[in-house]
Coordinates of C-alpha atoms in Angstrom, one line a residue:
Chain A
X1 CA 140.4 121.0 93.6
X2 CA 137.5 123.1 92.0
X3 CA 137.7 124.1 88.1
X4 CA 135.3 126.0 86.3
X5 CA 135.5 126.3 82.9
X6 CA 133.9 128.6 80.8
X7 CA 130.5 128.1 82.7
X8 CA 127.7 129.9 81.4
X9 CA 123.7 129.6 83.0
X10 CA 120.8 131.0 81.0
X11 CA 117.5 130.6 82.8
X12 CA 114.1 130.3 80.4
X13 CA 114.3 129.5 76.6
X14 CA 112.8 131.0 73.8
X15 CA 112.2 134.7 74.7
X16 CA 112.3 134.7 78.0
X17 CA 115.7 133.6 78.4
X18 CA 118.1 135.5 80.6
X19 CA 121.8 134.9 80.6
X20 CA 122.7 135.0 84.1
X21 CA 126.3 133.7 84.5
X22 CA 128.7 134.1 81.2
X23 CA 131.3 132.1 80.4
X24 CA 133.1 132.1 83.9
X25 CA 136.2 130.5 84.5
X26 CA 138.6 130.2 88.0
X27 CA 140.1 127.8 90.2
X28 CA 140.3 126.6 93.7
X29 CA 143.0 125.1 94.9
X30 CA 142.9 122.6 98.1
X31 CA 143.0 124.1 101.4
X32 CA 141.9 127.7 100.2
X33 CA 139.1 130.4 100.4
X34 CA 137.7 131.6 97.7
X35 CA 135.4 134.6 98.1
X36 CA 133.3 135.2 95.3
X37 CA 132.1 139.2 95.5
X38 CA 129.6 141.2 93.1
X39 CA 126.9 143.4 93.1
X40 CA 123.4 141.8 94.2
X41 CA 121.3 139.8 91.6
X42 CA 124.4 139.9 89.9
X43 CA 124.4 135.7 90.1
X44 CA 126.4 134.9 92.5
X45 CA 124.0 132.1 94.2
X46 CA 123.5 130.6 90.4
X47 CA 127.6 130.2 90.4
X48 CA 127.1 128.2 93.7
X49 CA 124.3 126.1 93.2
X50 CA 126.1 125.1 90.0
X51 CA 128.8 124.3 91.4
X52 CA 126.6 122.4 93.9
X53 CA 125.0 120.2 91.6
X54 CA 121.6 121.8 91.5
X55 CA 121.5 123.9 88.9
X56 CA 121.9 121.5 85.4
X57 CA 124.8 122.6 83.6
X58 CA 124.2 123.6 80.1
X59 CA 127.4 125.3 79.0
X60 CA 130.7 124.9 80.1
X61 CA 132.6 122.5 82.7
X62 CA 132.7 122.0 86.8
X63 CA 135.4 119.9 87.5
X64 CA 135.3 118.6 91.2
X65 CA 139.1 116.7 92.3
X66 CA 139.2 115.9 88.6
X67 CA 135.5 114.7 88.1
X68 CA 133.3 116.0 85.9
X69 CA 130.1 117.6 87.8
X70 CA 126.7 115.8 86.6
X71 CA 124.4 115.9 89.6
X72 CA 125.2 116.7 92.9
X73 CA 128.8 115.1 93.9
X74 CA 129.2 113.6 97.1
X75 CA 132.1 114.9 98.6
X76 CA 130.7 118.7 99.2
X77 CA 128.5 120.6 101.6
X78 CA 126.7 123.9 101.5
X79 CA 126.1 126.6 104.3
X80 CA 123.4 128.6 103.4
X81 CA 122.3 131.9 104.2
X82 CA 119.1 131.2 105.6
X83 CA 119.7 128.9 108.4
X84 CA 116.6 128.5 110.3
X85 CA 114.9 127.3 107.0
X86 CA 118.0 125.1 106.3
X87 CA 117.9 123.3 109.2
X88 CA 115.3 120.6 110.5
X89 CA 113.5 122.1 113.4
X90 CA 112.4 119.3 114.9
X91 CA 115.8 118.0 115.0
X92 CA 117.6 118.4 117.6
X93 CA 120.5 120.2 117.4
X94 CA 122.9 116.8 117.2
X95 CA 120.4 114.8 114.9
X96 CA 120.7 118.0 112.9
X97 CA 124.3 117.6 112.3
X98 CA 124.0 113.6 111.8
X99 CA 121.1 113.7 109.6
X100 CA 123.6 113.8 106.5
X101 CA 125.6 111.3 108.0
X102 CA 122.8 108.8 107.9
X103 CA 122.8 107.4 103.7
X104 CA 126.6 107.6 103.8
X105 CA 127.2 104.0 105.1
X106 CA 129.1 105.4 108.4
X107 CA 128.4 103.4 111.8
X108 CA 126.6 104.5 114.6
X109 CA 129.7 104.9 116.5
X110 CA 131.6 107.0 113.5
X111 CA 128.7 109.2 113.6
X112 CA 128.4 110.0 117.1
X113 CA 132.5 110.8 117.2
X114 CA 131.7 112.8 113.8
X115 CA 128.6 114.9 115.4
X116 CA 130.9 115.2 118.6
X117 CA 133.8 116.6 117.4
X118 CA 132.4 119.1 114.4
X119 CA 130.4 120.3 117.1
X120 CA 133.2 120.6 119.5
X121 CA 134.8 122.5 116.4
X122 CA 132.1 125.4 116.4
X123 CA 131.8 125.7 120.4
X124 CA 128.3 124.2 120.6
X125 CA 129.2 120.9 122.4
X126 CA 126.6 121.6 125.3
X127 CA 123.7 122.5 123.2
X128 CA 123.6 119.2 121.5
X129 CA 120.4 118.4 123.0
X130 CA 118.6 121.2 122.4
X131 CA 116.2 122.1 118.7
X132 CA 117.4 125.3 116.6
X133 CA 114.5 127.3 117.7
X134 CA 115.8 127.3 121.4
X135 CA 118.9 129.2 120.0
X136 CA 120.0 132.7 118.9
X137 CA 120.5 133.0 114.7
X138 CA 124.4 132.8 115.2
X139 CA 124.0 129.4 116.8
X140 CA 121.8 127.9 114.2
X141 CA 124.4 129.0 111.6
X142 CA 126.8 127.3 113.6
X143 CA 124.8 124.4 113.8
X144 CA 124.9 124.6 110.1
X145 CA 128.9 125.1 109.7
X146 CA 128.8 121.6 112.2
X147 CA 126.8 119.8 109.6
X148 CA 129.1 120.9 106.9
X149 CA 131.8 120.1 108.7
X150 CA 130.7 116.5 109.8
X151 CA 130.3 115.4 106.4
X152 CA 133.7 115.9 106.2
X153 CA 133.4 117.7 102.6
X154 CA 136.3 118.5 100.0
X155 CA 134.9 121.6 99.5
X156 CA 132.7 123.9 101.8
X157 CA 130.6 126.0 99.8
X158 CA 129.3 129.0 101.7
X159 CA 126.2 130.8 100.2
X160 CA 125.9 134.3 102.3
X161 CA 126.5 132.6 104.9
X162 CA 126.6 135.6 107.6
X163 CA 123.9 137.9 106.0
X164 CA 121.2 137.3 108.5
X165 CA 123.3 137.6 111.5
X166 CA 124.2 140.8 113.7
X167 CA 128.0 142.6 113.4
X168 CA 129.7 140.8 116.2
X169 CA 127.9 137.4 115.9
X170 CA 129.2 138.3 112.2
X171 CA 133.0 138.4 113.3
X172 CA 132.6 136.1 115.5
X173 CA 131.8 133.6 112.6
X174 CA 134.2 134.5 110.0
X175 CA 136.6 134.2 112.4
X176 CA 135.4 130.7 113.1
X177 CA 135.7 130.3 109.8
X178 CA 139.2 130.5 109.7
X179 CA 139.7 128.5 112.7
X180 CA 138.3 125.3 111.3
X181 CA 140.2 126.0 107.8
X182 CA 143.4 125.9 109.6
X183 CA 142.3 123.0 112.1
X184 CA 140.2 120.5 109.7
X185 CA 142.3 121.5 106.7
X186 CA 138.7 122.8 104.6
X187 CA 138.4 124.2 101.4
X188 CA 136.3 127.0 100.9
X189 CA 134.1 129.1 98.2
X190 CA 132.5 131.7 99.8
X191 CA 129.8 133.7 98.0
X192 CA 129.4 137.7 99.8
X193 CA 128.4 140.8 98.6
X194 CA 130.1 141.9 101.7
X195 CA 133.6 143.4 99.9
X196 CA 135.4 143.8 103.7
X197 CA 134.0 140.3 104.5
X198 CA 135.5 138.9 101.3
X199 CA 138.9 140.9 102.0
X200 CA 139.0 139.5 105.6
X201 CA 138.5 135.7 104.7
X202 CA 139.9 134.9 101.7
X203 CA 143.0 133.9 100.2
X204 CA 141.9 135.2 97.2
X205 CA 138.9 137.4 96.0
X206 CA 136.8 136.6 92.5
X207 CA 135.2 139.9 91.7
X208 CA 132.2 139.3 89.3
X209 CA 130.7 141.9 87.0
X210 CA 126.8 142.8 87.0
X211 CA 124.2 140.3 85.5
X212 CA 125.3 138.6 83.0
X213 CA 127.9 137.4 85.4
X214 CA 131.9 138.0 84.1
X215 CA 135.1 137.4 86.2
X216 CA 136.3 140.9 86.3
X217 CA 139.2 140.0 88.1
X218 CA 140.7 138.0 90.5
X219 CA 142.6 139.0 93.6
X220 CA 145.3 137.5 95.6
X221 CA 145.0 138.9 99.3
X222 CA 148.1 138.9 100.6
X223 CA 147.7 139.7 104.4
X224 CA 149.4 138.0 107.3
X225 CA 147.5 134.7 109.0
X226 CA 146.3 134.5 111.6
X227 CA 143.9 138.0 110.8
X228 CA 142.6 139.6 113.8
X229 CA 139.4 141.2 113.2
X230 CA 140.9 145.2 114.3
X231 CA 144.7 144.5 113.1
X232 CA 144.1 143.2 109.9
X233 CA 141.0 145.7 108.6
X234 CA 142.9 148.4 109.8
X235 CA 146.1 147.2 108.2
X236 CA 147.2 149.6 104.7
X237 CA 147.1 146.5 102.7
X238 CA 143.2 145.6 103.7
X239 CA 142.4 149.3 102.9
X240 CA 144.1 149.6 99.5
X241 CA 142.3 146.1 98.8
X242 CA 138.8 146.8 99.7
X243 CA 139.0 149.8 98.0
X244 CA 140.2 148.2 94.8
X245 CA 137.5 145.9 95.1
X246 CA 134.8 148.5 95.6
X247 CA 136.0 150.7 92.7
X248 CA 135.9 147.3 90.1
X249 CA 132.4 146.7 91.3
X250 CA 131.1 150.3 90.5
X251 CA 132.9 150.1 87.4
Chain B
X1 CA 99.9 131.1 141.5
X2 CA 100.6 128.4 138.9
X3 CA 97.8 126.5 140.8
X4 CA 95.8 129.4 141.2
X5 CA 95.7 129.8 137.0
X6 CA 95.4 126.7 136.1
X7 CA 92.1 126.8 138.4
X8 CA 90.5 129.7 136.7
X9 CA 91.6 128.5 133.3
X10 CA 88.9 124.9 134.2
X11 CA 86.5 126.9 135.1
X12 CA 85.7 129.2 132.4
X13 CA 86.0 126.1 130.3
X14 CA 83.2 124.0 132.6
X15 CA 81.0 126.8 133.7
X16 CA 79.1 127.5 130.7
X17 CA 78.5 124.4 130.3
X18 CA 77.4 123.7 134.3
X19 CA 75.2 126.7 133.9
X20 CA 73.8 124.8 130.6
X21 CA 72.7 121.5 132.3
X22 CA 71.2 123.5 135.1
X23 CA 68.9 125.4 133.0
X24 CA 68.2 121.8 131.4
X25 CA 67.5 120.4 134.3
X26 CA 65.4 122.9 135.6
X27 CA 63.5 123.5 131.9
X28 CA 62.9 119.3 131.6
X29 CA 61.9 119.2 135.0
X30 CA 59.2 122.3 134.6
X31 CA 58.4 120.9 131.1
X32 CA 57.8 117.7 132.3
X33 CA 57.8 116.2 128.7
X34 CA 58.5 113.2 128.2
X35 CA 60.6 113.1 124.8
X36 CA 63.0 115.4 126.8
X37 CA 63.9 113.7 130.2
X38 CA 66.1 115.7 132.9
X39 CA 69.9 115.3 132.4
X40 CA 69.8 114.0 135.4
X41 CA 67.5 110.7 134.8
X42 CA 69.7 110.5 130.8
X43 CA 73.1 109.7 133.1
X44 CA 71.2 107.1 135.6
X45 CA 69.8 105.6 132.2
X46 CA 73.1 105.8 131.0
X47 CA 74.7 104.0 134.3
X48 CA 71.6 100.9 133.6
X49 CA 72.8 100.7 130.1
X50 CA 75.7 100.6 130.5
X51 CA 77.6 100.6 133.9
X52 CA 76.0 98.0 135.8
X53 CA 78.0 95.0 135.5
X54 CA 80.3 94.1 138.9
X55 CA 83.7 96.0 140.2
X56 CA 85.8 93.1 138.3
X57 CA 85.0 94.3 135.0
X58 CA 85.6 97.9 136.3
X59 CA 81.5 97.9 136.4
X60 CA 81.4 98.3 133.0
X61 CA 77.8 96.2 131.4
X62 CA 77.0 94.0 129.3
X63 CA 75.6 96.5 126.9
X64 CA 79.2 97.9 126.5
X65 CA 79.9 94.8 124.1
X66 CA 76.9 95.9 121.9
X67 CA 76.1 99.1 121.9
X68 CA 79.6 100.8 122.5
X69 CA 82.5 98.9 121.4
X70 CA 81.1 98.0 118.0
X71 CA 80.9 101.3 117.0
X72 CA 84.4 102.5 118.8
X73 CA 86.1 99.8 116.7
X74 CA 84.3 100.7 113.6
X75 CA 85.2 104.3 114.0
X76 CA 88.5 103.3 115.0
X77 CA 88.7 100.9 111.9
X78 CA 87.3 103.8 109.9
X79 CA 89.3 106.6 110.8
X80 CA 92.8 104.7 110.9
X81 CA 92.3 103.3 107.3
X82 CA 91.2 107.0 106.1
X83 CA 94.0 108.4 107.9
X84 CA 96.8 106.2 106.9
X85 CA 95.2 106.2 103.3
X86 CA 94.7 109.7 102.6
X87 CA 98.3 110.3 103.9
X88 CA 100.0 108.3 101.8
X89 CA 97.8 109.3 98.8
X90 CA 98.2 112.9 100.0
X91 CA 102.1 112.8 100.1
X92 CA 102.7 111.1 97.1
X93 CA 99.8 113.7 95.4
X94 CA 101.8 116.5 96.7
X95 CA 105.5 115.4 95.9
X96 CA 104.8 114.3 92.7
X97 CA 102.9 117.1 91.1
X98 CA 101.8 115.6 87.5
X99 CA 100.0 112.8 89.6
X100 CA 97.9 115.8 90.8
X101 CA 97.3 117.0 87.5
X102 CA 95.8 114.0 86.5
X103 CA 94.2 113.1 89.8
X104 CA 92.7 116.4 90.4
X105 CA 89.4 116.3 88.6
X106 CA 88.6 112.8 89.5
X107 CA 89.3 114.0 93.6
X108 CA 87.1 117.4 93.2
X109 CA 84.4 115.7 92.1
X110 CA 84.4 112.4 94.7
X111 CA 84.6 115.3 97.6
X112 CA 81.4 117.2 95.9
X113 CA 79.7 113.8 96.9
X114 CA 77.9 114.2 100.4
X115 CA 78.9 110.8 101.8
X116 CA 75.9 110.3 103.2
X117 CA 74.1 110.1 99.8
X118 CA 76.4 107.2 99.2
X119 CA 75.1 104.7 101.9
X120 CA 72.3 103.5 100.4
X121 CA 74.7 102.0 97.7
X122 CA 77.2 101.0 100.4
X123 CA 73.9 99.2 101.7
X124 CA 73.9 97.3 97.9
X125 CA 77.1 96.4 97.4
X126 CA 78.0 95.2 101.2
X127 CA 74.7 94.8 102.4
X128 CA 74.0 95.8 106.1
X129 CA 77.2 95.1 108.4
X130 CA 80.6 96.6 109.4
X131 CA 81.9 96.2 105.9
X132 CA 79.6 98.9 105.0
X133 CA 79.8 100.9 107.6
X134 CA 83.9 101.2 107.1
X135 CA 83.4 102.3 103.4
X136 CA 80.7 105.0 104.6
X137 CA 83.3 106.3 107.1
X138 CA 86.5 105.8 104.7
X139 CA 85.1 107.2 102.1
X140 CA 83.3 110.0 103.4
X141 CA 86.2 111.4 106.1
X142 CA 89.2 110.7 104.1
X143 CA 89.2 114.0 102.7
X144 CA 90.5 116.4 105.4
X145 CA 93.4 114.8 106.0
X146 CA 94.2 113.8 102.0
X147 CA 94.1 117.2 100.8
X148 CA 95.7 118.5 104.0
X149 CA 98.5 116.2 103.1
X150 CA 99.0 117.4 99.4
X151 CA 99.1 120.9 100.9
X152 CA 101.8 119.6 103.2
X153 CA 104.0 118.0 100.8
X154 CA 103.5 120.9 98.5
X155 CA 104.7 123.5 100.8
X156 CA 107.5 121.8 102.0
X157 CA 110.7 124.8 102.0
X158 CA 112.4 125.1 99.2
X159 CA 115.9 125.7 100.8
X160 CA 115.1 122.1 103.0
X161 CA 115.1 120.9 99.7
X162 CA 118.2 122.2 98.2
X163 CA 119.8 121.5 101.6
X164 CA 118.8 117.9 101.2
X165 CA 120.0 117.5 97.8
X166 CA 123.0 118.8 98.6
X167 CA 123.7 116.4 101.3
X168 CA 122.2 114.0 98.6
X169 CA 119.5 112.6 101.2
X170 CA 118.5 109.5 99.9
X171 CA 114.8 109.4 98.6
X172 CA 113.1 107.5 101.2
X173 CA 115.2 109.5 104.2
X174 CA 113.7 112.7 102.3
X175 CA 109.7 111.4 102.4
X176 CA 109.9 110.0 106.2
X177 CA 112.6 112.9 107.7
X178 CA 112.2 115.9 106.1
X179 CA 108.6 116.0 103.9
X180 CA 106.1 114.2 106.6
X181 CA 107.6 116.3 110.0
X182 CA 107.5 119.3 107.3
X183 CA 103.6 118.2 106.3
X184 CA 102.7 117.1 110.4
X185 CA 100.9 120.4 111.4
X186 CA 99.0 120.3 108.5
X187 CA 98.1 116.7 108.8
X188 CA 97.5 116.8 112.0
X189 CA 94.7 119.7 111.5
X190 CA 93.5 117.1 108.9
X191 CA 93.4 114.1 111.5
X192 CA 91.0 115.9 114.0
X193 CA 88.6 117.4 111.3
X194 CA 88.7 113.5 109.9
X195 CA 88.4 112.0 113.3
X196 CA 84.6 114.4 113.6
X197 CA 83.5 113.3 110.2
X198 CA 84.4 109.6 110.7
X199 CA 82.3 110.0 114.3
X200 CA 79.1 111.2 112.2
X201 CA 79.6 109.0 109.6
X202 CA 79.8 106.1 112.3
X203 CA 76.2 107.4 113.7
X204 CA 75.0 107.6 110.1
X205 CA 76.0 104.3 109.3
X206 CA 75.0 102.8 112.3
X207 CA 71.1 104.3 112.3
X208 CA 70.9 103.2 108.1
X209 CA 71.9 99.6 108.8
X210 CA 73.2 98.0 111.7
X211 CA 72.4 95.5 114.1
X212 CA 74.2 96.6 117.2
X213 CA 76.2 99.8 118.0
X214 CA 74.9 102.9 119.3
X215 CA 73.7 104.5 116.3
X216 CA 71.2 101.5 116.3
X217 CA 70.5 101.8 119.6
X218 CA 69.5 105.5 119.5
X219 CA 66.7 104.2 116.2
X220 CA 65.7 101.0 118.2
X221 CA 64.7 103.4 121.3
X222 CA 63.2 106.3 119.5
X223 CA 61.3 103.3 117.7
X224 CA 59.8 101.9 121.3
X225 CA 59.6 105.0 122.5
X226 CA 62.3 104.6 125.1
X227 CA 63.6 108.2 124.9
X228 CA 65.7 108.1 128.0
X229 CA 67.6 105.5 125.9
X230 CA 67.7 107.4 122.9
X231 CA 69.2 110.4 124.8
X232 CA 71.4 108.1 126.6
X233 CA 73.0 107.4 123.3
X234 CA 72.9 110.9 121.7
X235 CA 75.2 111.4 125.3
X236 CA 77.5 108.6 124.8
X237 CA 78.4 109.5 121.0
X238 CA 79.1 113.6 122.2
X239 CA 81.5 112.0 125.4
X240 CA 82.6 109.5 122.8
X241 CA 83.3 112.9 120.5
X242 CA 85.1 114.6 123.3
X243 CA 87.2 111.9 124.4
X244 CA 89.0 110.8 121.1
X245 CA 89.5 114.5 120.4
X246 CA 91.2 114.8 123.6
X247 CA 93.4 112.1 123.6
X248 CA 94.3 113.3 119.6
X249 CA 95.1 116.8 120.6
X250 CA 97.1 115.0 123.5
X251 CA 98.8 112.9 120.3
X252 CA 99.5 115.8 118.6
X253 CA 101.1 118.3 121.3
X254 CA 103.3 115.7 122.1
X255 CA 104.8 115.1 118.0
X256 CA 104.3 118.8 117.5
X257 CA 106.1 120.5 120.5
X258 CA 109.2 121.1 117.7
X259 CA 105.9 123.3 115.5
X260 CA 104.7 124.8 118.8
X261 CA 108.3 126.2 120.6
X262 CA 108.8 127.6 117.1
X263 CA 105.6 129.4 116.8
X264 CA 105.8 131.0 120.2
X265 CA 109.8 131.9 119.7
X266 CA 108.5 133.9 116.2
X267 CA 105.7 135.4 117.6

């Protein structure tokens, strides 16, 4: 699905250039999460936005379902962190999700059902009518998840996506998450500095070194689907991961 | 208790100003002078002028059609070609940032021109007439709402931007959608600022060279000496004033309710 091949970003020229991503490689493969950890600042929002298409690529290869990244490709959406600045607030709530719908040749009818059912998918079906500021931060970040999901994306890329939110609004996300992997059959690369959050979501974990970004390592979490928010973190297996995860980032 | 509010909320906005006439009335009468008539005798003028004519025309006069609605539609004119023109000008300044560079000096420096110093060669070029008069009022109220409008564009968020890209919003979708609701507060502060330049550019224009419209009326009756005419006027153009602000604030609480709800939730 997603290849990156020794990718490297510098930002500046001339003296004030700073390496910020070093010849990273991985993979995802369809119907996965990826969770992309490391320390903060450590360029893990460069990674994405490359990826993304927004970042120019100087060095190295993105390879998007066998294409060759140049620009932003058209079959992927982005969740970011900061959700009330993401979305358009005099939107409503539904226009926000059908916004991206609008340039992609899709009738009116298509887009409606689309709108309908991605919201259906994050539980905000009667708030349709309403504008983001009428609703708490975990709803607007749902709101966002329900645009992603609309556009009906090969990949979901996920930029901190819970960061700004409380702890149970928090679960309650990454457990929604999970839900609409399994239901709408999604890819996803999530970025986090959050190392139980990765652990929880992902089928496997990149752990990235400090700035100048490096794959350390990369981690296949095995735990049992579907993960339950006490089960599975208390489980030996989460433990022994997390902890892995924490000692190769304070390496 | 709603009622009740909204009640005391009208009148601390009107009793100032009651209290105001009063004391004008009451200083005119005792004055007795006769270049400052009563308020009272400026509104009965007022009705001659201008309300006299039957209940089928809603008793609205003949001077309406020459003293008032050529200068409505020249301010109207006026303001609407400033407005739609310094928006456009503004956005496009704003999103395209080496246009600015270039722009820049030229802009500063036509703004430093007091726009009334440019009538007299408005007067050449068009000669007396509404042609001149719309160039006075363009020219001199377009900036508010222009430089407003660069501000706008320019401060549109920078996620919103990645977000559209992303979503690979085409460019048009991006300019009307996202960058004009983005710039609207903004340009909206711009449109009432304009709207009170373009009404004293209208008087200007109208007491330098006219031949009708209230701004000539007000120089024709100071020049017979009719100064309950001439105050008439002056009264008309501050109602006049007051009234398009109104219905503009109106305009813009209803496009701005998004900017408002927001504003109140943060705070």
């Amino acid at each position: 699905m997603l290849d990156v091949i020794e990718f490297s970003h510098t930002y500046g020229t001339g003296t004030k250039a700073h390496l910020a991503i070093d010849e990273v490689s991985f993979r995802v493969d369809a119907g996965e999460i990826v969770c992309v950890v490391g320390p903060s600042g450590c360029g893990k929002t460069t990674l994405l936005k490359s990826v993304a298409g927004l970042h120019r690529i100087d060095k190295g290869e993105i390879h998007l379902r066998g294409n060759e990244v140049r620009g932003v490709p058209g079959d992927l959406a982005v969740v970011f962190q900061d959700y009330s600045r993401s979305l358009l607030p005099w939107k409503t709530v539904a226009a926000n999700v059908e916004f991206p719908l609008r340039d992609r040749g899709l009738s009116t009818v298509e887009r409606r059902s689309r709108v309908a059912e991605a919201l259906a998918w994050v539980g905000l079906d009667a708030a349709a009518g309403k504008h983001p500021a009428e609703l708490s931060g975990g709803m607007q970040q749902r709101v966002s998840i329900a645009r992603a999901l609309a556009y009906r994306p090969a990949l979901m890329l996920m930029d901190e996506p819970f960061a700004s939110v409380d702890a149970q609004t928090r679960a309650d996300l990454e457990d929604l998450v999970l839900k609409v992997r399994s239901s709408a059959g999604m890819t996803v690369l999530l970025v986090t500095h959050d190392i139980d959050e990765s652990v929880y979501l992902a089928d496997r974990v990149l752990v990235l070194s400090p700035s100048p970004a490096t794959v350390v390592e990369t981690l296949k979490v095995d735990l049992p689907s579907p993960r339950d928010q006490i089960a599975t973190r208390g489980s030996d297996a989460f433990v022994h991961l997390r902890t892995e995860i924490a000692r190769l980032i304070r390496r | 208790m709603f009622a009740n509010s909204k009640l005391i909320a009208f009148v601390q906005r009107w009793l100032v100003f009651a209290i105001f006439v009063l004391i004008w009335q009451w200083a005119a009468t005792v004055t007795n002078n006769v270049v400052f008539p009563t308020p009272l005798a400026i509104v009965r003028k007022a009705q001659q002028l201008w309300l006299d004519g039957p209940p089928s025309r809603l008793f609205l006069g003949s001077g309406v059609n020459t003293d008032i609605l050529p200068s409505i539609g020249r301010l109207a004119g006026g303001w609407a070609i400033a407005s739609v023109v310094g928006i456009v000008l503004g956005i496009a300044l704003g999103l395209v940032p080496v246009l600015a560079d270039y722009a820049g000096a030229v802009l500063a420096f036509m703004r430093a021109v007091p726009p009334v110093m440019l009538v007299p060669v408005f007067l050449v070029l068009f000669h007396i007439g509404t042609p001149m008069q719309l160039a006075t009022i363009v020219f001199g109220s377009i900036w508010p709402v222009l430089l407003n409008s660069v501000d706008g564009a320019r401060s549109v968020d920078p996620i919103k931007a990645d977000t559209a890209r992303a979503y690979r919003i085409g460019r048009l979708r991006w300019i009307v959608s996202v960058v004009l609701p983005a710039a609207s507060p903004k340009i909206f502060a711009g449109l009432r600022i304009n709207l009170a330049f373009a009404l004293i550019l209208m008087v200007v224009s109208e007491l330098v060279g006219s031949a009708d419209g209230v701004g000539y009326q007000i120089t024709n009756a100071e020049g017979t000496f009719d100064y309950r005419t001439m105050w008439a006027g002056i009264a008309l153009v501050s109602v006049l004033g007051f009234v398009l602000n109104r219905l503009l604030v109106a305009v813009e609480n209803r496009a701005l309710a998004w900017h408002h709800s927001t504003r109140l939730l943060e705070g």
